[in-house]
mmCIF file of N, CA and C in Angstrom:
data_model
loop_
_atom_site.group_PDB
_atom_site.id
_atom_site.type_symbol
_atom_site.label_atom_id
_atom_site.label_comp_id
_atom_site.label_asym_id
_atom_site.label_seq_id
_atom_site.Cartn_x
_atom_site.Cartn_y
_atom_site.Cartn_z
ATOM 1 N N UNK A 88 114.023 48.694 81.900
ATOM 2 C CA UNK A 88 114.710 49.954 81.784
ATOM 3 C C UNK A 88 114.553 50.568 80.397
ATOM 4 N N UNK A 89 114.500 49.367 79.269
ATOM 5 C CA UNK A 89 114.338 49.846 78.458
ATOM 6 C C UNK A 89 113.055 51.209 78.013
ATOM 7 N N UNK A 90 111.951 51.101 78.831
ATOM 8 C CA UNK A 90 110.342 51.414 78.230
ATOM 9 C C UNK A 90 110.927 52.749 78.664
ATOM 10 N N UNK A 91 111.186 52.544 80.118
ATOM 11 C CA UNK A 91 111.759 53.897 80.741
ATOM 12 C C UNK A 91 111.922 54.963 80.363
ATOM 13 N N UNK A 92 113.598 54.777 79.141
ATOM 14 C CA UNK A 92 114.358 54.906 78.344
ATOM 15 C C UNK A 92 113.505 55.776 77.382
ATOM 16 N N UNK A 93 112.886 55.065 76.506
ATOM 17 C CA UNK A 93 111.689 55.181 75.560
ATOM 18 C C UNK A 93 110.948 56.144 75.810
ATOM 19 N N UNK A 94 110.382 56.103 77.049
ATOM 20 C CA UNK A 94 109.104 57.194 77.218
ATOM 21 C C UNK A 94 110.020 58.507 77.766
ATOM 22 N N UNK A 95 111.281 58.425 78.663
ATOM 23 C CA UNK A 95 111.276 59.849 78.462
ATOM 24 C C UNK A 95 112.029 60.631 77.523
ATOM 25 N N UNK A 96 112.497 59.846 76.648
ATOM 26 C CA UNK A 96 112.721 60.541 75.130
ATOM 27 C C UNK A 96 111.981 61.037 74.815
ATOM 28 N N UNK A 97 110.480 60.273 74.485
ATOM 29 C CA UNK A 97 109.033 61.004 73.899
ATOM 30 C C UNK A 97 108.737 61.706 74.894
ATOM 31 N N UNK A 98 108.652 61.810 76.036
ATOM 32 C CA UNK A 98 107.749 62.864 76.577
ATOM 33 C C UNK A 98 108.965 63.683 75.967
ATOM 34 N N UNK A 99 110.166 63.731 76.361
ATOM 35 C CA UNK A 99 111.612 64.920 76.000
ATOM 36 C C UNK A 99 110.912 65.665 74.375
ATOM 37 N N UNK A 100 110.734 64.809 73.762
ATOM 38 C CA UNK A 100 110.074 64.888 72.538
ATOM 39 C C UNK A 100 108.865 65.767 72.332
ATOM 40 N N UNK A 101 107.814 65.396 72.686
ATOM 41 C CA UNK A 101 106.709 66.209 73.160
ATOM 42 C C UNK A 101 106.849 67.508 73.735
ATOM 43 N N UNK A 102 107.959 67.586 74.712
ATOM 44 C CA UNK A 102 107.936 68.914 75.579
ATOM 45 C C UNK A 102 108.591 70.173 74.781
ATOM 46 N N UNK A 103 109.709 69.430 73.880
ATOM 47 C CA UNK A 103 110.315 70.129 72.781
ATOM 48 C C UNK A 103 109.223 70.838 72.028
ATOM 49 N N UNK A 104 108.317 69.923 71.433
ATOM 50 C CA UNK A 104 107.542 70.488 70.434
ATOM 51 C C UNK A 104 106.237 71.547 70.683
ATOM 52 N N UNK A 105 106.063 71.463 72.352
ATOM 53 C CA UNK A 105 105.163 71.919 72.728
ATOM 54 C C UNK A 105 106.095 73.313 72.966
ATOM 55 N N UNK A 106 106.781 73.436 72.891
ATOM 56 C CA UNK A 106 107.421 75.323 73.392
ATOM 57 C C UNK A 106 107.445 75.344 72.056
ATOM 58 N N UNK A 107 108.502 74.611 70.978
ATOM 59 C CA UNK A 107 108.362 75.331 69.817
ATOM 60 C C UNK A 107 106.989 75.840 68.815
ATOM 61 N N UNK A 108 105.871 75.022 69.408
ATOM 62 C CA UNK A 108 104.856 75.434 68.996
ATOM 63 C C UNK A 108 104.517 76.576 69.503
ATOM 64 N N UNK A 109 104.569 76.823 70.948
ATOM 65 C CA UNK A 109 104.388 78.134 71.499
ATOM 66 C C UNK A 109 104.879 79.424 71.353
ATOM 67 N N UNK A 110 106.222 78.951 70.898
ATOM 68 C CA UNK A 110 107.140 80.498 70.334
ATOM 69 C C UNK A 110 106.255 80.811 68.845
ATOM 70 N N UNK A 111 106.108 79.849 67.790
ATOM 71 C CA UNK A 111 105.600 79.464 66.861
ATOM 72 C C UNK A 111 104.071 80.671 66.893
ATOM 73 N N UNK A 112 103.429 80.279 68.111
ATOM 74 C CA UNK A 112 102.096 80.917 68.068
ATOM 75 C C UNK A 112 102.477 82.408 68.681
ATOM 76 N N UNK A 113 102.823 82.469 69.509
ATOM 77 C CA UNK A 113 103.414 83.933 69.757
ATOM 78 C C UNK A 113 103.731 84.871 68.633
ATOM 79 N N UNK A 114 104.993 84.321 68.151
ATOM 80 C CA UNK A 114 105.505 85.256 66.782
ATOM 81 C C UNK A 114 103.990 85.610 66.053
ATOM 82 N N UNK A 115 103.382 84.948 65.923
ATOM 83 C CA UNK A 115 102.262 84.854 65.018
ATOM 84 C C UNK A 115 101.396 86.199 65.598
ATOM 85 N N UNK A 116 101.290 85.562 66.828
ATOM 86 C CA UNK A 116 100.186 86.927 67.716
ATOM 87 C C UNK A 116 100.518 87.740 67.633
ATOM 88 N N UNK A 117 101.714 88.324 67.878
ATOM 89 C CA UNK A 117 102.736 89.462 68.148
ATOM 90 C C UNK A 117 102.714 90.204 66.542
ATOM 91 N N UNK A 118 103.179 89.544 65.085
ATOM 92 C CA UNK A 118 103.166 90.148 64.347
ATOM 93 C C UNK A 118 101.476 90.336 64.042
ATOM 94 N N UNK A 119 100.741 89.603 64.320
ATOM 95 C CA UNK A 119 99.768 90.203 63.685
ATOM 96 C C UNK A 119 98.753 91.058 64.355
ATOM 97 N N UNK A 120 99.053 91.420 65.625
ATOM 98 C CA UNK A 120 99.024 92.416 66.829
ATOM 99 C C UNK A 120 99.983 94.134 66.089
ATOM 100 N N UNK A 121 101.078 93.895 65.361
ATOM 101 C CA UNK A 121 101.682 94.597 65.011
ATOM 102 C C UNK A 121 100.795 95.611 63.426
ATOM 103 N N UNK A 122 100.616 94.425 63.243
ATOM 104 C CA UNK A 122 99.620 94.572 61.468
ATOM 105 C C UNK A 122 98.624 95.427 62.236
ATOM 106 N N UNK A 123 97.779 94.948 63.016
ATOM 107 C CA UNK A 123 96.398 95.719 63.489
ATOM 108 C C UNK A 123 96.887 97.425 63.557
ATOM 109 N N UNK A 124 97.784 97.212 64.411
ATOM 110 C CA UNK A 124 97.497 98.715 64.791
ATOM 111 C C UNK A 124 98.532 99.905 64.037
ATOM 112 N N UNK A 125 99.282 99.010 62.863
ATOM 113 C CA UNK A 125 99.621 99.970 61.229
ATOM 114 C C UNK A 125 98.691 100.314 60.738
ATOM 115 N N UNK A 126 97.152 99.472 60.969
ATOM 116 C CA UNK A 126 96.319 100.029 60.038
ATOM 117 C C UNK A 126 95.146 101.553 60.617
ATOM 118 N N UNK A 127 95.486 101.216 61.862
ATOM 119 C CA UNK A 127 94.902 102.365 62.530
ATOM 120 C C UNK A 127 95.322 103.655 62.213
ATOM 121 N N UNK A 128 94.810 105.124 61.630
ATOM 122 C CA UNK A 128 95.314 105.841 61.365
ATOM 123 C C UNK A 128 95.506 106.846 62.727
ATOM 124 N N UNK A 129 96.796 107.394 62.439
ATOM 125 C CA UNK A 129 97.087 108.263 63.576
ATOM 126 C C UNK A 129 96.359 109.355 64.044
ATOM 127 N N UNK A 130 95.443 109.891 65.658
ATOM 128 C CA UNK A 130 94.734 110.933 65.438
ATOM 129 C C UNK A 130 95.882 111.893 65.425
ATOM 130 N N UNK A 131 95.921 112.735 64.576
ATOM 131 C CA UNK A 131 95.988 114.231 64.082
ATOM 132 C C UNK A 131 95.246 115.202 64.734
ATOM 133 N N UNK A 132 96.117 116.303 65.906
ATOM 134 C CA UNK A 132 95.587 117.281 66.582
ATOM 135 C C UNK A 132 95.649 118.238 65.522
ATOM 136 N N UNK A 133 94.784 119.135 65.152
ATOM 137 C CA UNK A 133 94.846 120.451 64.249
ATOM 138 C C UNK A 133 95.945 121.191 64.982
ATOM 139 N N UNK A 134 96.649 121.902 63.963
ATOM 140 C CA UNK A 134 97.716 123.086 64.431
ATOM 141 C C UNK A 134 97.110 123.525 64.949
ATOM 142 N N UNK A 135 98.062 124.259 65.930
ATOM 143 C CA UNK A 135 97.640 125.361 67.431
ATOM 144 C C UNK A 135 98.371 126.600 67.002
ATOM 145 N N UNK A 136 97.346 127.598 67.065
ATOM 146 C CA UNK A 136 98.239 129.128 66.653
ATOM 147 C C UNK A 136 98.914 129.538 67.645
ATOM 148 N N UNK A 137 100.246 130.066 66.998
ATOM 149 C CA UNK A 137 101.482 130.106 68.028
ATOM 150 C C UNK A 137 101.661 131.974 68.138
ATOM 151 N N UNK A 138 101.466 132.295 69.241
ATOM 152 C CA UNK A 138 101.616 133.306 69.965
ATOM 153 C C UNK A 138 103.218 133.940 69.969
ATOM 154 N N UNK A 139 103.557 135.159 70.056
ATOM 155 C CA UNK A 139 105.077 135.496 71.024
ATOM 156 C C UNK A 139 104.405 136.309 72.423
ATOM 157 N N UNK A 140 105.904 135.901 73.324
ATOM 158 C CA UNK A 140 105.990 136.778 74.549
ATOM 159 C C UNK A 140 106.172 137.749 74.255
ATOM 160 N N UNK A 141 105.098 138.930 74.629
ATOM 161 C CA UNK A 141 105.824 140.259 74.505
ATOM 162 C C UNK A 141 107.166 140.876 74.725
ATOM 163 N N UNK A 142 107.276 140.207 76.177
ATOM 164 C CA UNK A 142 108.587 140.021 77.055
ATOM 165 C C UNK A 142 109.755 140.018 76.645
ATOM 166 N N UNK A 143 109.721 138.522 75.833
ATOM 167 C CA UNK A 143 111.083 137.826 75.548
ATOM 168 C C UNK A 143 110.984 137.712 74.654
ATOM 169 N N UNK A 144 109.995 137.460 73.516
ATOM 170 C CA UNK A 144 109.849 136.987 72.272
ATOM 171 C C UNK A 144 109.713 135.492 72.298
ATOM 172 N N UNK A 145 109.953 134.582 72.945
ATOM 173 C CA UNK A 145 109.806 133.147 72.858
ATOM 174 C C UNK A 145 108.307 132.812 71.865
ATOM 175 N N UNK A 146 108.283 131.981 70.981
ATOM 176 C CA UNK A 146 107.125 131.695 70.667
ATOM 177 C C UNK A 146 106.325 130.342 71.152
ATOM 178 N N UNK A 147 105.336 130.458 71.820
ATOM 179 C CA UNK A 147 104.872 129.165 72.508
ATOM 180 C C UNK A 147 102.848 128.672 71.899
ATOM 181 N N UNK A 148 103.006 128.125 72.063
ATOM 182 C CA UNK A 148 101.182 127.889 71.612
ATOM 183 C C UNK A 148 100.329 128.661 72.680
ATOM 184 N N UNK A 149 99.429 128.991 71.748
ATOM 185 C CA UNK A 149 98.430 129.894 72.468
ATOM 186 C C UNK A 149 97.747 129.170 73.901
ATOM 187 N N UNK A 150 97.883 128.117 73.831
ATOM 188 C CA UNK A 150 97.125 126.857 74.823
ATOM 189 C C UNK A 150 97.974 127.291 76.229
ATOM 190 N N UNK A 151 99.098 127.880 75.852
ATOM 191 C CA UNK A 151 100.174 127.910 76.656
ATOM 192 C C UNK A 151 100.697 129.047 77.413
ATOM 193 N N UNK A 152 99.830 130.087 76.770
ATOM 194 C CA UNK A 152 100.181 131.320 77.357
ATOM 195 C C UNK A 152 99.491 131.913 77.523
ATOM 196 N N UNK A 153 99.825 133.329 78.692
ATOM 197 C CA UNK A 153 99.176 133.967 79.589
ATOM 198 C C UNK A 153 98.534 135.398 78.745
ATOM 199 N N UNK A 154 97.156 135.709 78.696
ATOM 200 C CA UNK A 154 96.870 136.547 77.794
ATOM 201 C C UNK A 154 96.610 137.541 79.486
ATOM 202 N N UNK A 155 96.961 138.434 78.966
ATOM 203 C CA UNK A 155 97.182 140.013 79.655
ATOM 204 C C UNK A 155 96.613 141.534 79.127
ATOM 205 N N UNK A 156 95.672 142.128 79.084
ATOM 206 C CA UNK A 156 95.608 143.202 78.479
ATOM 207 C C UNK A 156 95.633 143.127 76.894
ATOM 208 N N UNK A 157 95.253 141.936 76.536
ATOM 209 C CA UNK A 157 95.813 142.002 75.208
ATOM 210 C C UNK A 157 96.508 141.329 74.439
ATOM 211 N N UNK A 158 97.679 141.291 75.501
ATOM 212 C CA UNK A 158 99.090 140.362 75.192
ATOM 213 C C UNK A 158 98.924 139.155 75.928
ATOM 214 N N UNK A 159 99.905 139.096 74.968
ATOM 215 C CA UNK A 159 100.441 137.517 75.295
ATOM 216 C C UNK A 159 101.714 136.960 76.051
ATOM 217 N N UNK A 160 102.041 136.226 77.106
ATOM 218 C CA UNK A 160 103.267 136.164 77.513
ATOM 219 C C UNK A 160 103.152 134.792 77.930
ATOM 220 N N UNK A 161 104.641 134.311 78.095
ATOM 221 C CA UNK A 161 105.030 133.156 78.202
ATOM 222 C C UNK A 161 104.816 132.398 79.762
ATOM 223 N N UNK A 162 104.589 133.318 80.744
ATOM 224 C CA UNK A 162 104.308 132.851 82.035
ATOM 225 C C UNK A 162 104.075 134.008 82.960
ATOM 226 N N UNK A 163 103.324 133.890 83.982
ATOM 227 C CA UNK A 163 102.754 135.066 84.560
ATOM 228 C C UNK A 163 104.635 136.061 85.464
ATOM 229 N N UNK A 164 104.993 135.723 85.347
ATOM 230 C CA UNK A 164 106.571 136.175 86.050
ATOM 231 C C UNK A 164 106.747 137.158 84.897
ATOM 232 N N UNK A 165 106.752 136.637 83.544
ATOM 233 C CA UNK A 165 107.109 137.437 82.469
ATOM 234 C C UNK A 165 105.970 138.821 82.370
ATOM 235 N N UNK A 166 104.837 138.362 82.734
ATOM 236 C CA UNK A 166 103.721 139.294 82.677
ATOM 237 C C UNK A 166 104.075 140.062 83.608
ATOM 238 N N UNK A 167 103.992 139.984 84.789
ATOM 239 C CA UNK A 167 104.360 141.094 86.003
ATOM 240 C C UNK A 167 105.496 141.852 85.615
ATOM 241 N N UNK A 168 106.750 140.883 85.105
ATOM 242 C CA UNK A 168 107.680 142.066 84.599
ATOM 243 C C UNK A 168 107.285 143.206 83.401
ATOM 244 N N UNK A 169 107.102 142.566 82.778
ATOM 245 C CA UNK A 169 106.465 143.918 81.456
ATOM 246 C C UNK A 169 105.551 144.480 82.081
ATOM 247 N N UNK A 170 104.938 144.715 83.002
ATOM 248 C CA UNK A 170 103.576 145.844 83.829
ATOM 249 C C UNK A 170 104.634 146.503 84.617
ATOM 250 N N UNK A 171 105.333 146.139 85.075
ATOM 251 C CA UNK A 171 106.416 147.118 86.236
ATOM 252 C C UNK A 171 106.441 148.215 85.442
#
């Protein structure tokens, strides 16, 4: 009974050390997974020239709005109203 005894302490032993090694290697991956991609610099979209609604005045990016005759408006609803 005694060896018994003995061995599953050590394996108890072993199994302990084998997770704490694993949290151990994790933390490790994880922060230095973290390091990598601080060093990556952020892409940067160039400013977008910002338009008003004729309409309403709202100011929205040009990407974003409805050019008309000229103008500019915030959504085609707004456009039909200013042509009435």
């Amino acid at each position: 009974m005694e060896v018994l005894d003995f061995l599953e302490i050590a394996l108890a032993k072993v199994l302990l050390l084998l997770i704490i090694g694993g949290v151990i290697y994790w933390v490790i991956k994880s922060s230095a997974r973290s390091n990598s991609l601080k060093d990556i610099p952020p892409r940067n979209k160039p400013p977008e020239d910002m338009v008003r609604c004729v309409h309403c005045g709202v100011n929205l990016p040009r990407s974003e709005a409805v050019l008309s005759r000229g103008e500019f408006f915030c959504g085609n609803e707004h456009r039909q109203l200013h042509q009435s």
